[in-house]
Short mmCIF file of C-alpha atoms and ligand atoms in Angstrom, two decimals:
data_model
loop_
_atom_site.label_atom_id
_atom_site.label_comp_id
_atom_site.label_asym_id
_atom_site.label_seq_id
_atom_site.Cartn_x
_atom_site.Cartn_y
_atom_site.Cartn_z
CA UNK A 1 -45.96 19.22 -3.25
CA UNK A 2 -43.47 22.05 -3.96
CA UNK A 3 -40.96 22.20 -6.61
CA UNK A 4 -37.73 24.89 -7.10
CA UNK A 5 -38.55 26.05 -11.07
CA UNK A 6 -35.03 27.06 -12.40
CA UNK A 7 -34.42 28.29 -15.83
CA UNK A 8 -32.42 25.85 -17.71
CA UNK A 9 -29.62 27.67 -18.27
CA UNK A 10 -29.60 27.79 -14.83
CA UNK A 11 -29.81 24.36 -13.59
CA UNK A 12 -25.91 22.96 -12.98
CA UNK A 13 -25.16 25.86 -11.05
CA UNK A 14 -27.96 25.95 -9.10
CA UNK A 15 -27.82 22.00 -8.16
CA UNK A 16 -24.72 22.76 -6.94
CA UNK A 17 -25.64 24.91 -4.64
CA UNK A 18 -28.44 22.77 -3.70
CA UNK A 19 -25.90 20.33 -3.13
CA UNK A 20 -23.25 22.04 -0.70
CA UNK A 21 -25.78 23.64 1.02
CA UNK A 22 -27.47 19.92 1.49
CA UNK A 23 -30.90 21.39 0.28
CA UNK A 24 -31.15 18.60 -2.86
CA UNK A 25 -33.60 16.08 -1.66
CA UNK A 26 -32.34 12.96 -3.01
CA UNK A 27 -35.44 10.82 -2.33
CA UNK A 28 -37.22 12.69 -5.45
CA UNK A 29 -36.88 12.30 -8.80
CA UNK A 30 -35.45 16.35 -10.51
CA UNK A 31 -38.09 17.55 -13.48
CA UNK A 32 -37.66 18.83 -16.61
CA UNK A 33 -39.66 20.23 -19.58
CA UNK A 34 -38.24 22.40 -22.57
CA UNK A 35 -37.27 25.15 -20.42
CA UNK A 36 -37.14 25.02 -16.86
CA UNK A 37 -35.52 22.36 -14.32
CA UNK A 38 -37.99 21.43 -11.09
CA UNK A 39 -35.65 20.64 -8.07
CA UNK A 40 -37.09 18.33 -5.06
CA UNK A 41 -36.04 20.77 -2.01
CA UNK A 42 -35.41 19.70 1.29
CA UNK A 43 -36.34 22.98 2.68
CA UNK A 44 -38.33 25.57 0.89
CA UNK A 45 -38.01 28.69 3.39
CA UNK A 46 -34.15 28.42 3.58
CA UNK A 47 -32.93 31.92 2.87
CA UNK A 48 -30.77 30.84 0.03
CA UNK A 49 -33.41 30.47 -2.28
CA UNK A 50 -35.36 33.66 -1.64
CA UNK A 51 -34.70 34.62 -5.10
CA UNK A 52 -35.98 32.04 -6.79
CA UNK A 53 -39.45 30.73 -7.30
CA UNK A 54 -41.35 27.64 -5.97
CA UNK A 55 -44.00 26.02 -7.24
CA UNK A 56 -46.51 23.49 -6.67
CA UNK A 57 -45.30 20.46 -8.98
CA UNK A 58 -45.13 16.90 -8.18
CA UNK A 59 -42.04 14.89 -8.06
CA UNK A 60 -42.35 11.57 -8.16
CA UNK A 61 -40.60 9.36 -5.20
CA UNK A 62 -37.31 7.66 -6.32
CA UNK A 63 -38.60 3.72 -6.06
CA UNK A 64 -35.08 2.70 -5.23
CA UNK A 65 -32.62 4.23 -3.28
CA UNK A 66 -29.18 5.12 -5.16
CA UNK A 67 -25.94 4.45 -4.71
CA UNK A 68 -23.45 6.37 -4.60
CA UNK A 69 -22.20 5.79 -8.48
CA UNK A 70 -25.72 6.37 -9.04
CA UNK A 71 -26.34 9.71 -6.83
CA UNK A 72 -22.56 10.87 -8.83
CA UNK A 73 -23.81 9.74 -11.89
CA UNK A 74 -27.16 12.38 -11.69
CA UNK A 75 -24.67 15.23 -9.58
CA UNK A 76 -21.78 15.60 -12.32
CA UNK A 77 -21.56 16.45 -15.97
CA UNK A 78 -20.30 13.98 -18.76
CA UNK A 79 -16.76 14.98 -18.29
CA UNK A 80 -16.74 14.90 -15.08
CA UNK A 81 -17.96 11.71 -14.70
CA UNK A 82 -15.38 10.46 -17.20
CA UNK A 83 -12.66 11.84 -14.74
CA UNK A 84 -14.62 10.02 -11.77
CA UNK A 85 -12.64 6.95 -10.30
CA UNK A 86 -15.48 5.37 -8.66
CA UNK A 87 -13.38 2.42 -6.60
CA UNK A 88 -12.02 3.38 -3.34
CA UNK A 89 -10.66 1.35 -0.68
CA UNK A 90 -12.69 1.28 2.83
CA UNK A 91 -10.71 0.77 6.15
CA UNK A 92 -12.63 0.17 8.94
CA UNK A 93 -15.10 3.46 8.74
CA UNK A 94 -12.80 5.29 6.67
CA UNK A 95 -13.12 5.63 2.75
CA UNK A 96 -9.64 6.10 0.82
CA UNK A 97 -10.36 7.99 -2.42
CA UNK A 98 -8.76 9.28 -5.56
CA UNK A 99 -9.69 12.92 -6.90
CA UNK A 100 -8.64 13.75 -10.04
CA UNK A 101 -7.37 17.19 -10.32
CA UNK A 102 -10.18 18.35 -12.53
CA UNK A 103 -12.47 17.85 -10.07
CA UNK A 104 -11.16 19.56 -7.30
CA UNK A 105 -13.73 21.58 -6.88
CA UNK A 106 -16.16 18.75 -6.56
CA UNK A 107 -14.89 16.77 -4.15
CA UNK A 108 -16.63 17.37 -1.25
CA UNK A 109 -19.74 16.55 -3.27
CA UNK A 110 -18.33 13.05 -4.30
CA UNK A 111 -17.79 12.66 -0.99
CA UNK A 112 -20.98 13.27 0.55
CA UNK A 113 -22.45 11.35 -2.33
CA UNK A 114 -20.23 8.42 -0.87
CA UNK A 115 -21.13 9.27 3.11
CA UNK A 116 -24.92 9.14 2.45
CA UNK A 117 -24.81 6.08 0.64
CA UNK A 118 -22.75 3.80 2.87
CA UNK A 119 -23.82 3.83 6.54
CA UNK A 120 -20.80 1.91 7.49
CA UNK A 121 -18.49 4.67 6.37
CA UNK A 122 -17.65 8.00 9.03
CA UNK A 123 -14.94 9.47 7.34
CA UNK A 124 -13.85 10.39 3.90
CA UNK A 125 -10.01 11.59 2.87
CA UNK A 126 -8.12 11.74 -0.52
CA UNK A 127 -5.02 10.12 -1.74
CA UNK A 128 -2.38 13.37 -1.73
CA UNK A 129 0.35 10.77 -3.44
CA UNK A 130 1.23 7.50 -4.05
CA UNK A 131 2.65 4.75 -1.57
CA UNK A 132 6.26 5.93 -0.59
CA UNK A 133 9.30 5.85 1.02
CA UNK A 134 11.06 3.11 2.89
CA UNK A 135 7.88 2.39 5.17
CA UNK A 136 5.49 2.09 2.06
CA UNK A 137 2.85 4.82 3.61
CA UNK A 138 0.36 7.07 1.91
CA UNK A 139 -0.27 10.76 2.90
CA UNK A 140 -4.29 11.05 2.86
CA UNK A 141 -6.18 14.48 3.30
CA UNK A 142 -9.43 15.06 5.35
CA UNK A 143 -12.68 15.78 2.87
CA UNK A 144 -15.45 15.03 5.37
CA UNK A 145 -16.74 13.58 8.16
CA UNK A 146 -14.91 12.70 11.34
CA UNK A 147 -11.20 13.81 11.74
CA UNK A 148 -9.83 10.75 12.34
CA UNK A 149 -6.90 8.92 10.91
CA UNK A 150 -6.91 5.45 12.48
CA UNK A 151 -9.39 3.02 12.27
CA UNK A 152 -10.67 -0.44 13.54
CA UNK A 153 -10.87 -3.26 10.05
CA UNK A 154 -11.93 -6.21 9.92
CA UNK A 155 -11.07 -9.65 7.68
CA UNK A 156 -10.69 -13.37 7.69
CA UNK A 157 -11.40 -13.41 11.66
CA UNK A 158 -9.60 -10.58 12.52
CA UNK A 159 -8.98 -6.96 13.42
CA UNK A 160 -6.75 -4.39 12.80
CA UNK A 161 -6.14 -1.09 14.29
CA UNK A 162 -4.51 1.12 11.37
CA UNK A 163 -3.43 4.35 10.85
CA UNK A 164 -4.61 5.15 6.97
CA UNK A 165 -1.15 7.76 6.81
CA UNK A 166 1.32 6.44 9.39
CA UNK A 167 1.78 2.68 8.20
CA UNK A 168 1.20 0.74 4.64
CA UNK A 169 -2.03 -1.03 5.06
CA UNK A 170 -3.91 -2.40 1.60
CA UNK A 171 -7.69 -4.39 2.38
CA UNK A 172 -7.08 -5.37 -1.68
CA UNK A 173 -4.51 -8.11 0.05
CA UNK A 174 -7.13 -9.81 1.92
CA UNK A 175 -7.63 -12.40 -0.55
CA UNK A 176 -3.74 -12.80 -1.33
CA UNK A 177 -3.68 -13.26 2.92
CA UNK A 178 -6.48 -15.86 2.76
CA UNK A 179 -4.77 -17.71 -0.35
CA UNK A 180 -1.25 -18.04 1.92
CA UNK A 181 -3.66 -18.98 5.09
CA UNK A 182 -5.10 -22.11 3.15
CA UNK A 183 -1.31 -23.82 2.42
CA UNK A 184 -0.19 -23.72 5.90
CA UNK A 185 0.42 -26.59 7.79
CA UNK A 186 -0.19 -27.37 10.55
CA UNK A 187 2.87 -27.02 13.34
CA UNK A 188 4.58 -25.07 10.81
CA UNK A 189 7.11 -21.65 11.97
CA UNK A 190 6.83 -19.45 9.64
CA UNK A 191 9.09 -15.90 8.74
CA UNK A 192 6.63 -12.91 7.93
CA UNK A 193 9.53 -10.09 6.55
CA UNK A 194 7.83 -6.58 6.69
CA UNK A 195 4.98 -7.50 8.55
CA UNK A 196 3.73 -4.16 8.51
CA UNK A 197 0.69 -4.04 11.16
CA UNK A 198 0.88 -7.70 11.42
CA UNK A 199 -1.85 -8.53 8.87
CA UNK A 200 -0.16 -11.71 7.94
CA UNK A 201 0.78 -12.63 11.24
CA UNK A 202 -2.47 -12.52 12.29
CA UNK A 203 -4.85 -14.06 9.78
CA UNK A 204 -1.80 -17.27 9.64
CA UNK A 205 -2.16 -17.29 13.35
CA UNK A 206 -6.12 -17.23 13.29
CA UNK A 207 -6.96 -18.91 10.52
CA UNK A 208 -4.26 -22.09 10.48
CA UNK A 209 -2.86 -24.55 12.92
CA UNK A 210 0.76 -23.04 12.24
CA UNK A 211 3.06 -23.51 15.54
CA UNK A 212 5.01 -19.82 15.62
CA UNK A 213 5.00 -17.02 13.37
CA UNK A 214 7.55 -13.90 13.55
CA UNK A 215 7.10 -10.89 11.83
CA UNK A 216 9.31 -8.28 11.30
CA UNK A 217 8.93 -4.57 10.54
CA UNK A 218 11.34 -1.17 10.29
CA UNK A 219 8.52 1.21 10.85
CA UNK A 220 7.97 1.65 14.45
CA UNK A 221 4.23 3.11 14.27
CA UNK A 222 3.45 -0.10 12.38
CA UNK A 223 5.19 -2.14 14.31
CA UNK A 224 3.77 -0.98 17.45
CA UNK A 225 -0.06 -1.23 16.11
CA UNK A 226 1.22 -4.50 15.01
CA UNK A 227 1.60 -5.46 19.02
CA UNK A 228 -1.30 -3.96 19.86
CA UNK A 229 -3.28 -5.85 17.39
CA UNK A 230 -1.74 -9.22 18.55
CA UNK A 231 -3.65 -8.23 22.01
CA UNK A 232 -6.73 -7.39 20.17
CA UNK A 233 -6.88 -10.35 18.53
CA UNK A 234 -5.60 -12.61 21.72
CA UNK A 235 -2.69 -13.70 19.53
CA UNK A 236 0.01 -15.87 21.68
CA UNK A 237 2.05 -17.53 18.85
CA UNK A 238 3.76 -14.44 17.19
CA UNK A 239 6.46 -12.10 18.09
CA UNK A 240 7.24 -9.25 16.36
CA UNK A 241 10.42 -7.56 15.99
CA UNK A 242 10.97 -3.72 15.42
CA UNK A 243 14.10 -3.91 13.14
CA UNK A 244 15.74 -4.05 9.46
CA UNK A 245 15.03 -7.33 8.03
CA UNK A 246 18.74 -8.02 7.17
CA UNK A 247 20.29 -7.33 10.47
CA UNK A 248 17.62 -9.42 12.47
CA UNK A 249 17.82 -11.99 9.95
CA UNK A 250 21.64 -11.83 10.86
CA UNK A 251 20.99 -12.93 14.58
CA UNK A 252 18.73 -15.85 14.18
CA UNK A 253 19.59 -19.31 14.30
CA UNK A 254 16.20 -20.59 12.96
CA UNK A 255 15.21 -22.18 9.99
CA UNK A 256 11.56 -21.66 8.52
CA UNK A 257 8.96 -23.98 6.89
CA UNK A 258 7.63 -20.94 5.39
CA UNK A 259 8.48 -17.24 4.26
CA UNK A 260 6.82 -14.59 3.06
CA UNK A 261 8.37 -11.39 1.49
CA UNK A 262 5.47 -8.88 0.72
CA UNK A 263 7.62 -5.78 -0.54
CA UNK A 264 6.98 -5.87 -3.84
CA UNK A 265 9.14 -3.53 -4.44
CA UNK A 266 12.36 -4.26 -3.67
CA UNK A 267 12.19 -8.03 -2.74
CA UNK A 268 14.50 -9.16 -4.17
CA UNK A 269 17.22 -7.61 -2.48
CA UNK A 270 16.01 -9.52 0.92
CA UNK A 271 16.51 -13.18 -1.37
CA UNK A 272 19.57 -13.66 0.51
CA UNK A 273 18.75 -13.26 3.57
CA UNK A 274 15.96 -15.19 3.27
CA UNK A 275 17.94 -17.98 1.86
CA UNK A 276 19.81 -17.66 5.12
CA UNK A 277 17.32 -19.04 7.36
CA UNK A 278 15.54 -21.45 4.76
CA UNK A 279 16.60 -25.28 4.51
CA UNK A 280 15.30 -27.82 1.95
CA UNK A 281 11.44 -27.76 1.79
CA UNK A 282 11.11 -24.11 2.57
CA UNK A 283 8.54 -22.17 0.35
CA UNK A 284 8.99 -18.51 -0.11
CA UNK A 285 6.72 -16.37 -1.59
CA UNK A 286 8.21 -13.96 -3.70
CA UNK A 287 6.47 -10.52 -4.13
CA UNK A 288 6.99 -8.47 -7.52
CA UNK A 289 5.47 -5.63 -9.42
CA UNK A 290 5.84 -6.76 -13.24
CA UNK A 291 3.57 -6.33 -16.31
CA UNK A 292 2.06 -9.49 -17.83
CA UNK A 293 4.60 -10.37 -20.62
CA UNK A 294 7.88 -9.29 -18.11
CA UNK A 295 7.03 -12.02 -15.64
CA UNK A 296 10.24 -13.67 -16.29
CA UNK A 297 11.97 -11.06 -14.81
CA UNK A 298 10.85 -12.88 -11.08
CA UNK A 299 11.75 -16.18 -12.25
CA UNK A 300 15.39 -14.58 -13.01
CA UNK A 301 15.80 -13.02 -10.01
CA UNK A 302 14.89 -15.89 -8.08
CA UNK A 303 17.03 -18.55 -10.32
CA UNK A 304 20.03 -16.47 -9.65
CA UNK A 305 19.70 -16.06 -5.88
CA UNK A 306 19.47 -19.73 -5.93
CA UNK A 307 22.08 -20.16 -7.79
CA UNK A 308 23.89 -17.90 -5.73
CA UNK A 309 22.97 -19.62 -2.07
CA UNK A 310 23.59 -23.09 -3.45
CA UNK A 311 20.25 -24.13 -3.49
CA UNK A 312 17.50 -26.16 -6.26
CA UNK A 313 14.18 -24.43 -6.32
CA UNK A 314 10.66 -25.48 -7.57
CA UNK A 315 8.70 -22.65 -8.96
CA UNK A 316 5.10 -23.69 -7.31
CA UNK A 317 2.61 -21.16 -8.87
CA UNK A 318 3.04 -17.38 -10.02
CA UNK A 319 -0.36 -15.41 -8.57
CA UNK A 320 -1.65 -12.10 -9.80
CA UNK A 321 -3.07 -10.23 -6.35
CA UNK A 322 -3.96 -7.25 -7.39
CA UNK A 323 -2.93 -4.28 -10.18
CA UNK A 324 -0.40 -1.89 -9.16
CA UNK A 325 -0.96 0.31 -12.49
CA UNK A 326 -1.94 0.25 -15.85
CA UNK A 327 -0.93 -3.19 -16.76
CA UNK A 328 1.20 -3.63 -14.25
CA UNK A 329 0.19 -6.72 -11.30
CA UNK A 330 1.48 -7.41 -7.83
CA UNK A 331 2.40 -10.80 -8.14
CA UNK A 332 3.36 -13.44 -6.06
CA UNK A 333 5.41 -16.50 -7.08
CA UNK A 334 5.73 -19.48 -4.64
CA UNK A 335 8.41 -21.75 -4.85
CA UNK A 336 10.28 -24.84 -2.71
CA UNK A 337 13.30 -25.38 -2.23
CA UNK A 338 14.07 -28.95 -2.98
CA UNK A 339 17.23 -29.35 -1.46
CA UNK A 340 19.77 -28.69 1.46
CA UNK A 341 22.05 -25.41 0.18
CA UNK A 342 25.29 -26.85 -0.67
CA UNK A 343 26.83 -23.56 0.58
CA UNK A 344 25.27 -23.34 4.30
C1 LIG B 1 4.27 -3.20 1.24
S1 LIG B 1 4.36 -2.98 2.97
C2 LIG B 1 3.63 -4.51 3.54
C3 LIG B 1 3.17 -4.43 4.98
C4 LIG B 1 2.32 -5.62 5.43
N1 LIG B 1 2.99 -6.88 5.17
C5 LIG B 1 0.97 -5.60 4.75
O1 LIG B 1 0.73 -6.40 3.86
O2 LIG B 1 0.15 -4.76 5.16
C6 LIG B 1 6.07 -3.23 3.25
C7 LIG B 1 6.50 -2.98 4.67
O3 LIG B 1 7.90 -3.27 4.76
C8 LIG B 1 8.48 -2.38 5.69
N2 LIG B 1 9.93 -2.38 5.40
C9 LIG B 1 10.57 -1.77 4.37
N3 LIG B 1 11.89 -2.06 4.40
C10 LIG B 1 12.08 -2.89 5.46
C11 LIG B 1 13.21 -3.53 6.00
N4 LIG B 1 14.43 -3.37 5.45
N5 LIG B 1 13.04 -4.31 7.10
C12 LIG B 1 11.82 -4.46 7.66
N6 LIG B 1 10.71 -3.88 7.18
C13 LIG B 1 10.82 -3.10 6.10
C14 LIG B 1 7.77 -1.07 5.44
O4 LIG B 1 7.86 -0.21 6.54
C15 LIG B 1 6.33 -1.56 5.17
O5 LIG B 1 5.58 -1.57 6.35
#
């Protein structure tokens, strides 16, 4: 068995190459004594490493195969790895991840690091901002793999076609969707505001014996993967509108059992018209971003839009469903209303 002998000095810059050039062989274990690395090769002759000399050593087998924390972990230095965020969100067959700016330069490692270790994944692209905008997306940038933007995902029963930059899509919320799924009703109609690519919609529709669901969305890419993901899914019990929440809300003359506001953001300013086609024994769950100790600041906002519409309210449960920064949680707080407005 043949080994690469590199001087010590020598060694991170010539894994590297190893590594871009996809010459490392990953299924053995890398030597060391007091002066000189031994690199498993995948390919001895290639003209790269001319210069350098091979040797007969043996490298042990690696017993189990890594992952891709693992593979990282034995690529990058120390502070490298303390700059490494190692969670990323998968959609379908594409990863989502987060490069910190000091390791630019290693990114398309990470990301074959991430490729070779999940077989489910074809295509890996990088944050290039935050969620923004009215329509909540996400720029991304290609790293590797296949081009592609869109992608099929899959969760409690369903699918979803999404477009990782085009529409807001988070997998995190799958367990917030199943949580909603397991209080409906049955024969309840039920208001989904900024339904996005019908996520919601969907797993309600799947998943519960709820009698109609509409959803509502501005952006127009979402909303139109939302349709088309109604036909995947061979959904016949929701419509969705293309539209401003507060001017469709405006031209209905339906009350709902059920309503859920997932913009965070800026809920609150949709409270009203929310209120507008609730009655008594409505429950609306109320999206926020808020810190742990500032959690009041829902309750307010929701006590004075009550107040406001003329109705009484029940504060349900307040859920955490996920961390939208340091310290900071999406949260969700579910409440009835108890009684008829006296201002309808
Ligand atoms: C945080 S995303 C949630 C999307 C979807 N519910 C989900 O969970 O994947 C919020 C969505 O609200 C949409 N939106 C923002 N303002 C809106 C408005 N005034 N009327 C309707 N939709 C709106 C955005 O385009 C975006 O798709």
């Amino acid at each position: 068995m043949y080994a690469l002998k590199i001087p010590l000095k020598e060694a991170e810059k010539i894994k590297n190459i190893l590594i871009e050039n996809n010459l490392l062989d990953f299924n053995r274990m890398i030597d060391v004594n007091k002066e000189y690395i031994f690199f498993p090769v995948l390919d001895y002759k290639n003209k790269l490493l001319k210069k350098y000399e091979i040797i007969e050593h043996n490298l042990k087998i690696k017993e189990k195969k890594q992952n891709a924390k693992q593979k990282l972990f034995s690529i990058l230095n120390k502070d490298e790895i303390n700059n490494l965020k190692t969670a990323f969100d998968i959609i379908g067959d594409i990863a989502i991840i987060e490069i910190d700016d000091n390791l630019k330069n290693k990114e398309k490692i990470i990301a074959k690091a991430i490729l070779d270790t999940h077989k489910n994944i074809k295509t890996i692209v990088k944050k290039s901002g935050i969620h923004d905008g009215q329509f909540r997306t996400q720029k991304t940038i290609h790293i590797l793999g296949e081009e592609k933007k869109i992608s099929l995902y899959k969760e409690n029963n369903i699918k979803l076609k999404v477009d990782v930059d085009n529409v807001y899509f988070s997998p995190r919320l799958s367990t917030e969707r199943k949580r909603i799924m397991q209080q409906v009703k049955k024969g309840e109609n039920i208001l989904v505001m900024f339904s996005g690519v019908a996520p919601y919609p969907i797993v309600l529709s799947k998943n519960t014996q709820a009698n109609s669901i509409l959803g509502i969305e501005l952006n127009p890419q979402a909303h139109n993967l939302g349709l088309e993901n109604l036909k995947l899914n061979k959904i016949k019990n929701v419509i969705l509108i293309n539209g401003d929440v507060k001017d469709i809300i405006m031209r209905l003359d339906q009350k709902f059992d059920r309503i859920l506001m997932p913009l965070p953001k800026t809920a609150d300013d949709f409270l009203d018209s929310a209120f507008k086609v609730s009655k008594k024994n409505t429950i609306i769950h109320f999206y926020d971003f808020l810190s742990e100790d500032n959690f009041k600041e829902a309750y307010d906002k929701i006590e004075k839009a009550c107040k406001k519409n003329g109705f009484e309210y029940k504060i349900q449960s307040t859920n955490k469903c996920g961390q939208h920064a340091p310290y900071v949680f999406r949260i969700c707080v579910d409440f009835i209303l108890t009684k008829e407005s006296t201002k309808q």
